[in-house]
Coordinates of C-alpha atoms in Angstrom, one line a residue:
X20 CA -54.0 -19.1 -40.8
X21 CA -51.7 -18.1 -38.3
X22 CA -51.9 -21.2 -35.6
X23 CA -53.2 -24.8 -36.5
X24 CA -55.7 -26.5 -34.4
X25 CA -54.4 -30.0 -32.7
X26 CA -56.3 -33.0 -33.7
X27 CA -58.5 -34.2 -30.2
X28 CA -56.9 -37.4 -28.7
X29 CA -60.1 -38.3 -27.1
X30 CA -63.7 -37.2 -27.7
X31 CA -67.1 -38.2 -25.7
X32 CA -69.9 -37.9 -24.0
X33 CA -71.2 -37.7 -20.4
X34 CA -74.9 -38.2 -19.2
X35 CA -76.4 -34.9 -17.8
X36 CA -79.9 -34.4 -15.9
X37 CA -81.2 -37.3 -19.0
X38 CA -79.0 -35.6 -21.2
X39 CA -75.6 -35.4 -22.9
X40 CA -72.8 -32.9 -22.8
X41 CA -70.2 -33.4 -25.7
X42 CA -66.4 -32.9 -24.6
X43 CA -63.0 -32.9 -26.7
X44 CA -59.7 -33.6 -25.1
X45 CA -56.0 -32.5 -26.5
X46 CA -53.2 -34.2 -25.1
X47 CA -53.5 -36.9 -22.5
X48 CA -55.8 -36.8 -19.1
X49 CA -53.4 -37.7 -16.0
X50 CA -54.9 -40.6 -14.3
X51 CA -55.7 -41.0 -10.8
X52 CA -53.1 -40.2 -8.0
X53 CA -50.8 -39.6 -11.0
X54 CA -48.1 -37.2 -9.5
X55 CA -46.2 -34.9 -11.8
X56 CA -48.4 -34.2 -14.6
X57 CA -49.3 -30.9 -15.5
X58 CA -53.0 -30.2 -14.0
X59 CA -55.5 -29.6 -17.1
X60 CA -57.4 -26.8 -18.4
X61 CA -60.8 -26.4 -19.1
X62 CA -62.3 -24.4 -21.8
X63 CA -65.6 -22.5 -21.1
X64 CA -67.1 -20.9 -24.0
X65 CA -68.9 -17.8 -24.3
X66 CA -73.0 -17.3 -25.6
X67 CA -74.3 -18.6 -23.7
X68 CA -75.1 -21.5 -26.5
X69 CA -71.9 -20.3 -28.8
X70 CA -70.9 -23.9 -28.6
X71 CA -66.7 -24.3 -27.9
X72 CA -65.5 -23.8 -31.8
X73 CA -64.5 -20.5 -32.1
X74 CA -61.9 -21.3 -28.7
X75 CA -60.2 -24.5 -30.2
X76 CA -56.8 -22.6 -30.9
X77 CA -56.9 -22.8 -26.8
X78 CA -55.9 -26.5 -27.4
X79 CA -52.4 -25.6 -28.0
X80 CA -52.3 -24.5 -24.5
X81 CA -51.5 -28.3 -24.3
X82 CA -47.9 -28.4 -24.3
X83 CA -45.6 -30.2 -21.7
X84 CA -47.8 -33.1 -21.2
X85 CA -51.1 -31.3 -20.2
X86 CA -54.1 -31.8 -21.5
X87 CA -56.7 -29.5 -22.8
X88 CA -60.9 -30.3 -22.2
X89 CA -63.2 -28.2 -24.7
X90 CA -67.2 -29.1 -24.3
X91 CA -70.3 -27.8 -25.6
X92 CA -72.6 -26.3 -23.2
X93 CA -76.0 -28.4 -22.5
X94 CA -78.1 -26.9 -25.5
X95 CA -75.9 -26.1 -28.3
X96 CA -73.1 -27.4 -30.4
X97 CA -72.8 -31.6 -29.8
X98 CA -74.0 -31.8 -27.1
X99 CA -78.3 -32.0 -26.4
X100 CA -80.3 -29.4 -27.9
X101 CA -83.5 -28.8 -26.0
X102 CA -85.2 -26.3 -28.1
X103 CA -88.5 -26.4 -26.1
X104 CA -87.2 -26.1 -22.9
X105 CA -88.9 -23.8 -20.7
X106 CA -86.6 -20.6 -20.9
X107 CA -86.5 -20.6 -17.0
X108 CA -84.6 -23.4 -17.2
X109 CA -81.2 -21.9 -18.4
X110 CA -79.7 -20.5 -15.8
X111 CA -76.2 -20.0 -14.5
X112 CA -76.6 -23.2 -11.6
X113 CA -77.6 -25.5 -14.1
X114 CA -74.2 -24.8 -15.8
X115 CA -72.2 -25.0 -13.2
X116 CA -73.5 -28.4 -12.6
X117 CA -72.6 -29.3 -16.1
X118 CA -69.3 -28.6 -15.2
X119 CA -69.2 -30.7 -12.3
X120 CA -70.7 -33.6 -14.1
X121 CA -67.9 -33.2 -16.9
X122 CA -65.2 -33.3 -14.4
X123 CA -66.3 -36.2 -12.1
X124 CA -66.8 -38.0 -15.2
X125 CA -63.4 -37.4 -16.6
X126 CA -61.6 -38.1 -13.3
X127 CA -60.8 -34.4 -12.7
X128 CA -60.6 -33.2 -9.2
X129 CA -58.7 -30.0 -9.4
X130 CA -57.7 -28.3 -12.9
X131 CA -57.4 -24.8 -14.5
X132 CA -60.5 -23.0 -15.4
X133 CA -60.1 -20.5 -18.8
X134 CA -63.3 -18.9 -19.8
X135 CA -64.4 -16.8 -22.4
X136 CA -67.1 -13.9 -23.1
X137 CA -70.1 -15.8 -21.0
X138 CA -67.6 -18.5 -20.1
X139 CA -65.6 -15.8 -18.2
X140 CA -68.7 -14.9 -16.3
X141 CA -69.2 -18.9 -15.8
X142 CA -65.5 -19.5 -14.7
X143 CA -66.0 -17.0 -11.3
X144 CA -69.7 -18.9 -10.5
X145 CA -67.6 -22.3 -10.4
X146 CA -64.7 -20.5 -8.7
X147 CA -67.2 -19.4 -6.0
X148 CA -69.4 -22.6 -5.6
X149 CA -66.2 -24.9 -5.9
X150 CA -63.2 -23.9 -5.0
X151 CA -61.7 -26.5 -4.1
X152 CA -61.5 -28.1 -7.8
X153 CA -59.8 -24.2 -9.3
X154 CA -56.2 -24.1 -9.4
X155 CA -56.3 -21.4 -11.6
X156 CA -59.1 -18.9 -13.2
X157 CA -58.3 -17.2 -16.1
X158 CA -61.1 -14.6 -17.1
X159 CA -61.2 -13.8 -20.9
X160 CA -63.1 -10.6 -22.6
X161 CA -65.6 -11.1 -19.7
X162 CA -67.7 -8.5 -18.0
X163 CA -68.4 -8.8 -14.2
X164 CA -71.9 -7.3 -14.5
X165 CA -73.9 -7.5 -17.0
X166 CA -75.2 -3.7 -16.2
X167 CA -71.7 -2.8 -17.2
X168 CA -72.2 -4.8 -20.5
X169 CA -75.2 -3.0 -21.5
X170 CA -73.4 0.4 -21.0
X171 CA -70.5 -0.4 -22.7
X172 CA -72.2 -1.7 -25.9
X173 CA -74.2 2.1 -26.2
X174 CA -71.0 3.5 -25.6
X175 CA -69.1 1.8 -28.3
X176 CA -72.5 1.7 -30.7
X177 CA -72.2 5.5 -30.5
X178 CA -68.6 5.6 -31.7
X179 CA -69.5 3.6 -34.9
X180 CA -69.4 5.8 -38.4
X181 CA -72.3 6.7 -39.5
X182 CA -74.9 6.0 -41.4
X183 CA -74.3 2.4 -39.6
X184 CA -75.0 4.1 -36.3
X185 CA -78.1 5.3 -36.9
X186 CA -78.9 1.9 -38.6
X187 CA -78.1 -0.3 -35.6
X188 CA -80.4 1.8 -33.3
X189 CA -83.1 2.4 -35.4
X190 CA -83.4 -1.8 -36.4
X191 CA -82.6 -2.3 -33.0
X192 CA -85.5 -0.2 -31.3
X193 CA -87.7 -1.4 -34.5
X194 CA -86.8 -5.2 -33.7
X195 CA -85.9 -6.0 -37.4
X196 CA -82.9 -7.9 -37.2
X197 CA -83.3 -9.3 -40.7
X198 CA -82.6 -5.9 -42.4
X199 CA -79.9 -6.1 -44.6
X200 CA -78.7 -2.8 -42.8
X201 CA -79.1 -4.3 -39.5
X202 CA -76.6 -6.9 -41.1
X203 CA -74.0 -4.5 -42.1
X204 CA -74.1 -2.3 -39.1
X205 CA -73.7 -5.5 -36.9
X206 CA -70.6 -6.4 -39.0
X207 CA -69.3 -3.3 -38.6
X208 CA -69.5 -3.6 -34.8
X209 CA -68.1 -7.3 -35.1
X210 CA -64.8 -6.1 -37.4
X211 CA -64.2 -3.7 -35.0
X212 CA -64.9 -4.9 -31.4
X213 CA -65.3 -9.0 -31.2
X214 CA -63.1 -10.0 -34.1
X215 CA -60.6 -8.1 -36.2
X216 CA -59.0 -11.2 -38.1
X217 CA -60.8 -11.4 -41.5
X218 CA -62.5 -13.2 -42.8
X219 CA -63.1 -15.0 -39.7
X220 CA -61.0 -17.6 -39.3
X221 CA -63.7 -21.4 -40.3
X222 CA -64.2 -22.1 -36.5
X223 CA -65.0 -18.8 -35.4
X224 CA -67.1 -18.4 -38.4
X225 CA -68.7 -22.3 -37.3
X226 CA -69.4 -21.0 -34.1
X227 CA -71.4 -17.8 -35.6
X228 CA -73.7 -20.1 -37.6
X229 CA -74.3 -22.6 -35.0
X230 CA -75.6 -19.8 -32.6
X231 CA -77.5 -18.6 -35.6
X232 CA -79.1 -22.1 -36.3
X233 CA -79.6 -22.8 -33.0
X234 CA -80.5 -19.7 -30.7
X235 CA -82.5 -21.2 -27.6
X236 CA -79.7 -20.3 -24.9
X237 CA -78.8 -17.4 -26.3
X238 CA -82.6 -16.1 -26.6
X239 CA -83.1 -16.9 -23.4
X240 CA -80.2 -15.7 -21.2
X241 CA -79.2 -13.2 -23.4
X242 CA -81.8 -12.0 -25.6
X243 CA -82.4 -11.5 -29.2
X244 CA -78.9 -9.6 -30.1
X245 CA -75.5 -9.1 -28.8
X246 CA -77.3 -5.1 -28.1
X247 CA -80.3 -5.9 -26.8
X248 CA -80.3 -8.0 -23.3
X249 CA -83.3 -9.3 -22.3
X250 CA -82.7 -12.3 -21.1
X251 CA -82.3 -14.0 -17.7
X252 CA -78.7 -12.7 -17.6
X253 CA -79.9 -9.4 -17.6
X254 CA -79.5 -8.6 -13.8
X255 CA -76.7 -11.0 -13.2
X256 CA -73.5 -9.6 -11.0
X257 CA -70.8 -11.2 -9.6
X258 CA -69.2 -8.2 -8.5
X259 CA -70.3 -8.3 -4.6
X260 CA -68.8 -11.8 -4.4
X261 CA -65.3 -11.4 -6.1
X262 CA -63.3 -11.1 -2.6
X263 CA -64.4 -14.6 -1.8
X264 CA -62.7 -15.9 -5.1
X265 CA -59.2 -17.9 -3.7
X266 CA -57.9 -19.0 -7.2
X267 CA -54.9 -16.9 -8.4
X268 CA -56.9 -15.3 -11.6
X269 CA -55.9 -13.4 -14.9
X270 CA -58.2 -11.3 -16.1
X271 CA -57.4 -10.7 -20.4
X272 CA -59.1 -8.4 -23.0
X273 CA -58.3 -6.9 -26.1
X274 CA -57.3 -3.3 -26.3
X275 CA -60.7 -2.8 -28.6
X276 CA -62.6 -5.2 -27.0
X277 CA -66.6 -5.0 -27.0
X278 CA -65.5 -5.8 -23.0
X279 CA -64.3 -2.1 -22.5
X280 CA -61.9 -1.5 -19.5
X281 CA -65.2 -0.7 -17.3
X282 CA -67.0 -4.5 -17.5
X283 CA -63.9 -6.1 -16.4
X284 CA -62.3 -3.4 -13.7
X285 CA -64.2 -5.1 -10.9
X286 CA -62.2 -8.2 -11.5
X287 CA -59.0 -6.3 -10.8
X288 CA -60.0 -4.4 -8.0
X289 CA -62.0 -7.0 -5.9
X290 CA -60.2 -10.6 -6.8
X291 CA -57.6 -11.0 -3.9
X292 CA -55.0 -12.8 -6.1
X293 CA -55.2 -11.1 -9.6
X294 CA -53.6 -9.2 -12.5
X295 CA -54.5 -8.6 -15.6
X296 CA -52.9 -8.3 -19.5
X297 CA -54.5 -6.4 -22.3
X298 CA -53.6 -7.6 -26.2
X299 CA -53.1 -4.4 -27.9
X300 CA -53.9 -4.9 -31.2
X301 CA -56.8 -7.4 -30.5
X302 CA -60.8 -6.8 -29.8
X303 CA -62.6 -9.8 -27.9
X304 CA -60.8 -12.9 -29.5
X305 CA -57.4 -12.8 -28.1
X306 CA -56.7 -16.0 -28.3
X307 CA -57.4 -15.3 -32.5
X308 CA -56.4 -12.1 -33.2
X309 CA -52.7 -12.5 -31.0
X310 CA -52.7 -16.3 -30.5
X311 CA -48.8 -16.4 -29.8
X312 CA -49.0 -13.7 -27.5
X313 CA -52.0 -15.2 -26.2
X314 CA -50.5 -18.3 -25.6
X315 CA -47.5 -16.9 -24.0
X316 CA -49.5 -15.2 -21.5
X317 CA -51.9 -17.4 -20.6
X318 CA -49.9 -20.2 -20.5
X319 CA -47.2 -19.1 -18.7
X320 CA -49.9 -17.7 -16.0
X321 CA -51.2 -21.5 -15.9
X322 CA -47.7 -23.2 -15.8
X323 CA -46.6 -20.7 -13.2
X324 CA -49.8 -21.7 -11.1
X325 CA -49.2 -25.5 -11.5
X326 CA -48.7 -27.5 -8.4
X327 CA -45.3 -28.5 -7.4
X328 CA -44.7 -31.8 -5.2
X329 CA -46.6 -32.7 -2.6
X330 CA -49.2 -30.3 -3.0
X331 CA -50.3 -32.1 -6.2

């Protein structure tokens, strides 16, 4: 293992809509009015409904005295798993919401926003509909349409050896995701484009069979694979609204990253405060596959964004 995982200093759980949403904190929240103290970050994870495992080597972002917030979506993970839910009901507002309710509950008026896969698709939605609580956005391995997504996926499907290839299209089109040569053709695709360190390190491989035992929000905004989209993300865009994000953003992604150069473009050219860093010898786990690196940019993107003084 090339990075250890901090022990959390504080774990909970806040009401949601009758509900609870599960949260870990690393390193020490600032309390109220408390000047000084290094603002804290916020971990989205991706899925939807991957739950936050596979991102916990963000905690050691907490360094210097700031504190790092992990939390499990509503519907996955530790927090409330509603497996009857009307699939309707997942939709991007409802996590925003979460978001807010995990913040106000926590004390947190403004902090730094990191999100991942769906939780860099997340991260711009809060940006956008709260502002005024960003100081930073850092986008990871996230596509800013999900059109782009789709497109992206065929392209790199078509670039896998064969006869896995052929496999992944035909049990794809057929539906059979059982297949034993579904499952190799998908791992294929995984080793190569969402993580290259293997085995998988035990939290990214926790996350993979949570999603696997519990599916709902994946099923329903995604749909029944990472290749096939079906669900209620399937026409979602942000791209149109990117100008009226105000946080200084990074925008990350791995040089072989299932989030080609094309889903996360828009990000660059439409953000008014941006720039962006590819890891070159990482797919769309960054903050796995180069977690030094990782670590050095991200971080130093967050402490450069900190607020100094009075404007705390």
């Amino acid at each position: 293992m090339p990075y250890a995982i901090p022990p959390a200093d504080l774990e909970g759980r806040v009401p949601f809509r009758g509900h609870e949403t599960w949260y870990r904190v690393t390193g020490r929240l600032p309390g109220a009015g408390e000047a000084g103290a290094p603002l804290p970050v916020v971990v989205l994870h991706g899925g939807p409904g991957a739950a936050h495992d596979y991102t916990l080597s963000m905690a050691n972002l907490a360094t210097g005295g700031r504190a790092v917030v992990h939390y499990d979506q509503l519907g996955c993970g530790r927090s409330t798993h509603l497996p009857e839910a009307d699939p309707a009901s997942w939709t991007v507002r409802l996590f925003v919401d979460e978001l807010v309710s995990l913040l106000d509950h926590l004390g947190l008026d403004r902090v730094h926003v990191v999100g991942q896969s769906w939780g860099g698709m997340l991260g711009p939605e809060f940006a956008l509909a709260h502002p005024e609580r960003v100081q930073s956005l850092t986008i990871c391995d996230s596509p800013a349409s999900m059109a782009t997504w789709r497109q992206a996926a065929e392209e790199l499907i078509d670039a896998l050896p064969e006869p896995h290839r052929s496999d992944l299209l035909r049990l794809e089109a057929a539906g059979d995701y059982a297949h034993p040569d579904y499952k190799a053709a998908s791992d294929v695709f995984y080793a190569r484009h969402v993580c290259r360190v293997q085995p998988l390190p035990a939290e990214v491989a926790a996350t993979f069979a949570q999603i696997d035992a519990e599916p709902t929000v994946y099923h329903a905004m995604n749909g029944p694979s990472e290749f096939t989209i079906t669900g209620s993300n399937l026409g979602w865009t942000v791209e149109d609204r990117l100008p009226g994000i105000t946080a200084p953003t990074l925008v990350v992604a791995g040089a072989h990253d299932e989030a080609t150069p094309a889903t996360w473009a828009p990000f660059v050219e439409r953000i008014p405060d941006v720039r962006s860093h590819v890891f070159p010898e990482s797919s769309h786990m960054p903050h796995v596959e180069e977690h030094a690196s990782f670590l050095e940019v991200v971080g130093g993107f967050i402490a450069e964004h900190d607020p100094r003084g009075d404007q705390q």
